[in-house]
Coordinates of C-alpha atoms in Angstrom, one line a residue:
X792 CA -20.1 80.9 -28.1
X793 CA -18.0 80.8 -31.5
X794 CA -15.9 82.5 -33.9
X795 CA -14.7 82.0 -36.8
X796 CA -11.5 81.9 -38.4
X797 CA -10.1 81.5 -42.2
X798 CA -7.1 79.0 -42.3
X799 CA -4.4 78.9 -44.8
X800 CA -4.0 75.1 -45.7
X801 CA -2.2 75.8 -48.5
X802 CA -0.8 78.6 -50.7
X803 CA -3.8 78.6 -52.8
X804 CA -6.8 77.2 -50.5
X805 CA -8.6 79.1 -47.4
X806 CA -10.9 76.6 -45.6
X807 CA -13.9 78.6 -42.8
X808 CA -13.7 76.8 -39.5
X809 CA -16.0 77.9 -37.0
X810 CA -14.6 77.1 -33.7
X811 CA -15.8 77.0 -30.1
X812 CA -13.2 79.1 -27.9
X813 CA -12.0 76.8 -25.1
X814 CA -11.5 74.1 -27.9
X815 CA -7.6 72.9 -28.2
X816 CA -6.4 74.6 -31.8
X817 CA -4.3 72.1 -33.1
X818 CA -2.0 72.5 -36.3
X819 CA -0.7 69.6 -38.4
X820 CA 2.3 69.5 -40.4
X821 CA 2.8 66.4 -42.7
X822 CA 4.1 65.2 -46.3
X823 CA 1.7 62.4 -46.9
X824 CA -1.9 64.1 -48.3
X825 CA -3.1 60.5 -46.9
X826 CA -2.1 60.9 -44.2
X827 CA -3.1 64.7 -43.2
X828 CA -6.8 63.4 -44.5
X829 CA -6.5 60.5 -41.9
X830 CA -5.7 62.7 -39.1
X831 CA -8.5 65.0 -39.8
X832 CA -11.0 62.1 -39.5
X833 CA -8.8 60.8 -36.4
X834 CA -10.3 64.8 -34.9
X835 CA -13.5 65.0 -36.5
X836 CA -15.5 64.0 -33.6
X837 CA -13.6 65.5 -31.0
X838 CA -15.4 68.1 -30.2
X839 CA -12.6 69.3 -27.6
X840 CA -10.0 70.2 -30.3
X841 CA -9.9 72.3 -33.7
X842 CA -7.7 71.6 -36.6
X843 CA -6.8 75.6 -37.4
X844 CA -3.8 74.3 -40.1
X845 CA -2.9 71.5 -42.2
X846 CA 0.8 72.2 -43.8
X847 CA 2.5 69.8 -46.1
X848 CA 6.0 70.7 -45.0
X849 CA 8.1 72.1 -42.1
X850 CA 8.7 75.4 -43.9
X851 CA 4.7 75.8 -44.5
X852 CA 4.3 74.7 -41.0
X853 CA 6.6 77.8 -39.4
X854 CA 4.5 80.2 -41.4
X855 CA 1.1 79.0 -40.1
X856 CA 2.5 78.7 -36.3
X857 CA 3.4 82.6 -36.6
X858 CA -0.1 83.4 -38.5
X859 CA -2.4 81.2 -36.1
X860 CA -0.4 80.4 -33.2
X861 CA -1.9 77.1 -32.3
X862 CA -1.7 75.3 -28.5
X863 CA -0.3 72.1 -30.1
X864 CA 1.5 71.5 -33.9
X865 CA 1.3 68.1 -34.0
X866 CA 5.1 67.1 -36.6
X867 CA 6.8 64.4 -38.7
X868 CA 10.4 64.7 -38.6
X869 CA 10.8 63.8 -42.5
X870 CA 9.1 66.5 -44.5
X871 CA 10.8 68.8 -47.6
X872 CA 12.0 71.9 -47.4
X873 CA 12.2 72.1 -43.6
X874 CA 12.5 68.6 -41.7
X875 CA 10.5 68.8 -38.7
X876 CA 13.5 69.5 -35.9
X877 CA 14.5 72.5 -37.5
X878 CA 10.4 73.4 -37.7
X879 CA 10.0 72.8 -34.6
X880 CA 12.9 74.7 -33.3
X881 CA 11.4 77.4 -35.5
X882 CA 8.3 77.6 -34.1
X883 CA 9.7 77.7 -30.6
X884 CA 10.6 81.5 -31.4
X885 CA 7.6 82.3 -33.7
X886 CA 5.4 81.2 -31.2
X887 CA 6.5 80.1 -27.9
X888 CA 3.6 79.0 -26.6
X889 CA 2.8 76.6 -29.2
X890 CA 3.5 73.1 -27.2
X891 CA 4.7 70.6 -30.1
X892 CA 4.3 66.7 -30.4
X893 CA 6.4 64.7 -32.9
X894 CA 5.5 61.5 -35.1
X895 CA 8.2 59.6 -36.6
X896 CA 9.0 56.4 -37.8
X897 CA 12.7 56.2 -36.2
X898 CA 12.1 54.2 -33.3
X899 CA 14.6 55.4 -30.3
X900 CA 16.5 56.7 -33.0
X901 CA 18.9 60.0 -31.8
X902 CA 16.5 62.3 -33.9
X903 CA 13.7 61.6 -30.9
X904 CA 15.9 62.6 -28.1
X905 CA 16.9 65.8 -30.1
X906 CA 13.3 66.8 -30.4
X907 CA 12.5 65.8 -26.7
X908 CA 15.6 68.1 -26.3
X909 CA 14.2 71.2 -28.1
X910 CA 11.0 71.0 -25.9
X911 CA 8.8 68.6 -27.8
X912 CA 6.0 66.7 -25.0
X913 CA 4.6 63.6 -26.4
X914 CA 5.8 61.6 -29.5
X915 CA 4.3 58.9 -31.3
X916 CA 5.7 55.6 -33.8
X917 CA 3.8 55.0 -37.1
X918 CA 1.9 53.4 -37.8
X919 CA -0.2 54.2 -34.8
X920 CA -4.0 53.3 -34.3
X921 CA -6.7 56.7 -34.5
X922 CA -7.0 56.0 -30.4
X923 CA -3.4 56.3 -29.7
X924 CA -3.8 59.5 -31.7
X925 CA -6.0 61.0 -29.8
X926 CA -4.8 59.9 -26.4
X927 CA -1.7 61.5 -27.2
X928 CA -3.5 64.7 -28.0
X929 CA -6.0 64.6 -25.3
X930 CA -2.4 63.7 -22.8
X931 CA -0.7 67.4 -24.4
X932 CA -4.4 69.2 -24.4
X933 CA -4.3 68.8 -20.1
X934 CA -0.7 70.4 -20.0
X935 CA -2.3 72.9 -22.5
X936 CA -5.0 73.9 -20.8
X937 CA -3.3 73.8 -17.4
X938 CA -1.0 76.0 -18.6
X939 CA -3.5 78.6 -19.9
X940 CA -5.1 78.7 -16.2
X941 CA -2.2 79.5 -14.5
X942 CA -1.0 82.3 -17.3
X943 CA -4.4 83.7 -16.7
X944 CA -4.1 83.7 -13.0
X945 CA -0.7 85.0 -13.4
X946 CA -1.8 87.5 -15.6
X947 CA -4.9 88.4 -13.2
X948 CA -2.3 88.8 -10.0
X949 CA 0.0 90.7 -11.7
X950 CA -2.5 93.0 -13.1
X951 CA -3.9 93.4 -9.5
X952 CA -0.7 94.0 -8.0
X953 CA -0.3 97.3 -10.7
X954 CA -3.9 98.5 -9.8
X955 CA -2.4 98.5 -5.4
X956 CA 0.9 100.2 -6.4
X957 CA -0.6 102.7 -8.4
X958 CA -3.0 103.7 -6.0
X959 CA -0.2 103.2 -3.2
X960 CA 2.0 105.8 -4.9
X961 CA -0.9 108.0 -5.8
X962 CA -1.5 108.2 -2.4
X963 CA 2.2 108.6 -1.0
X964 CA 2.4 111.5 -3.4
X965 CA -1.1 113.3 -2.1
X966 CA 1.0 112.8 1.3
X967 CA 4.0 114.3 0.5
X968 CA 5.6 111.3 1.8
X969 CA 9.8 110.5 1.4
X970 CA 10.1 108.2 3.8
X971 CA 11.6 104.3 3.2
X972 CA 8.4 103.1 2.9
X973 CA 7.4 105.3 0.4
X974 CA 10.9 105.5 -1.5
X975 CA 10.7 101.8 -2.0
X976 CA 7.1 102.4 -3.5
X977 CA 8.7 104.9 -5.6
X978 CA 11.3 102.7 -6.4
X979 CA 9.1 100.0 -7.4
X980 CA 6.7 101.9 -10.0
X981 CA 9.4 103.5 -11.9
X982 CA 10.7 100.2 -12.7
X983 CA 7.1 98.5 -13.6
X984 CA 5.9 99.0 -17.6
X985 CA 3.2 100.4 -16.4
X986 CA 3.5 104.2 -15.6
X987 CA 2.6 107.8 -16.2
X988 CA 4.2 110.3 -17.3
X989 CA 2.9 112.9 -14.8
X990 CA 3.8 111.0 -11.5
X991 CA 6.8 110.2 -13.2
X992 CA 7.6 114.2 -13.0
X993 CA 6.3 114.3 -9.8
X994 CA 8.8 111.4 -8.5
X995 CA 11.7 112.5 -10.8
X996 CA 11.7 116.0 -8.2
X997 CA 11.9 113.4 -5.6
X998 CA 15.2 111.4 -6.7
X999 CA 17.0 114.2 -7.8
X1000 CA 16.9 115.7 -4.2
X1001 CA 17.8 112.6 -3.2
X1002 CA 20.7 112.8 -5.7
X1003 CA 20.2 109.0 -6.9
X1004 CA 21.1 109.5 -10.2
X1005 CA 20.3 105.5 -11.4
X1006 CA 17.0 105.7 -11.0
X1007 CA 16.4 109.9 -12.0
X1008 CA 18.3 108.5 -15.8
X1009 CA 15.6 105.5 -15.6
X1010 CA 12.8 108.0 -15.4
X1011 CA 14.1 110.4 -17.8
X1012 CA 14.6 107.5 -20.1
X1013 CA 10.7 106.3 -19.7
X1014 CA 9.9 110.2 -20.2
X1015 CA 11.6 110.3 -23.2
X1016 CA 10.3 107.3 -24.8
X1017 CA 6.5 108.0 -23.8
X1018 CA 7.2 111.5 -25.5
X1019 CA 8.1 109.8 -28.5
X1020 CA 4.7 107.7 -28.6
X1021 CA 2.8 110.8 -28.0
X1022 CA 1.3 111.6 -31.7
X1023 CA 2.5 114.7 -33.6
X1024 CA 0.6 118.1 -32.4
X1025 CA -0.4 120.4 -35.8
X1026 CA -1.1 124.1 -34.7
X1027 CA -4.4 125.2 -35.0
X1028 CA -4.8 127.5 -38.0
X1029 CA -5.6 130.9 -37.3
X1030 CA -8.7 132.5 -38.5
X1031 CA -8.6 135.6 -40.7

């Protein structure tokens, strides 16, 4: 299966990429239009990884990571506005999960180690050869997609372990049950993200005849604030 997706390459053109969606979404940020034409030749028959954004400078290159947020920004260091360290460090809070991978000219120069420093994988010297290219991308896409498996597991387990304790308190509560066991269960669900503000009433009874006041103020707090989400209630107008 595929979707498609318009890309901002530049502040006037949007190019139409349909894409298949396992594939690697890659984002290059570069000065030289020769070379940014290059690199999308070096991808074109890679059928494992997606160019989503070309951006001629580090400044264009922060906005795209925020709009698209892309596995792997592929950087120079020496671009206008916004050199590719500051970019880079950028793009680190825009989107964290954005894995980046530096090219640079420098050599061993202290401007590597500073973006090894900031979190960057896999860097490469120019000039390099279209297979070192893609080695190094194919070398970041394993970490990528490695990484994706376990946030999805993660994100499986922990969804899982919500779906027990939510049907663990509902049942404590059908009980009538204050014991530890139960308290702890309690305990647990009031501090999760995911609750209800109905067995949080129920369990706020439960803690104030307890008298623990830390987690009663953490309830009312969550109360309070799922309140405030609730849309606006109109009265109905009467008939005449």
């Amino acid at each position: 299966s595929s979707y498609k997706i318009f890309i901002r390459t530049s502040p006037e053109t949007l190019y139409n990429f349909s894409m298949p969606n396992n594939a690697i979404r890659v984002l290059i940020a570069d000065d030289a239009a020769e070379f940014r034409r290059s690199v999308r030749m070096m991808l074109a028959d890679e059928k494992s990884f997606e160019i989503v954004g070309i951006a001629k400078d580090g400044q264009e290159a922060v906005e795209m990571a925020s709009d698209l947020k892309p596995d792997v920004a592929v950087m120079d260091i020496n671009m206008p506005r916004k050199d590719g360290l500051t970019a880079i460090r950028e793009i680190g809070k825009v989107s964290p999960h954005t894995t980046c991978m530096i090219m640079s000219s420098e050599g061993e120069s202290p401007l590597l180690k500073q973006a090894i420093s900031l979190g960057v994988k896999e860097y490469l010297l120019k000039p390099f050869t279209p297979e070192e290219f893609v080695n190094a991308i194919k070398k970041i896409a394993v970490q990528v997609s490695e990484d994706k498996q376990q946030n999805a597991a993660a994100r499986a387990a922990e969804a899982d372990r919500d779906k027990f304790l939510i049907q663990l308190v509902g049942s404590f509560l059908k009980a009538k049950r204050t014991d530890d066991e139960a308290i702890n269960a309690y305990t647990e669900y009031v501090m999760g993200s995911k609750v209800d503000p109905k067995t949080l009433a129920q369990l706020a009874y439960i803690f104030l005849s307890r008298k623990d006041w830390k987690t009663l103020k953490i309830i009312c707090e969550k109360m309070m604030a799922s309140e405030s989400l609730r849309p606006p209630q109109h009265p109905t107008p009467k008939k005449t």
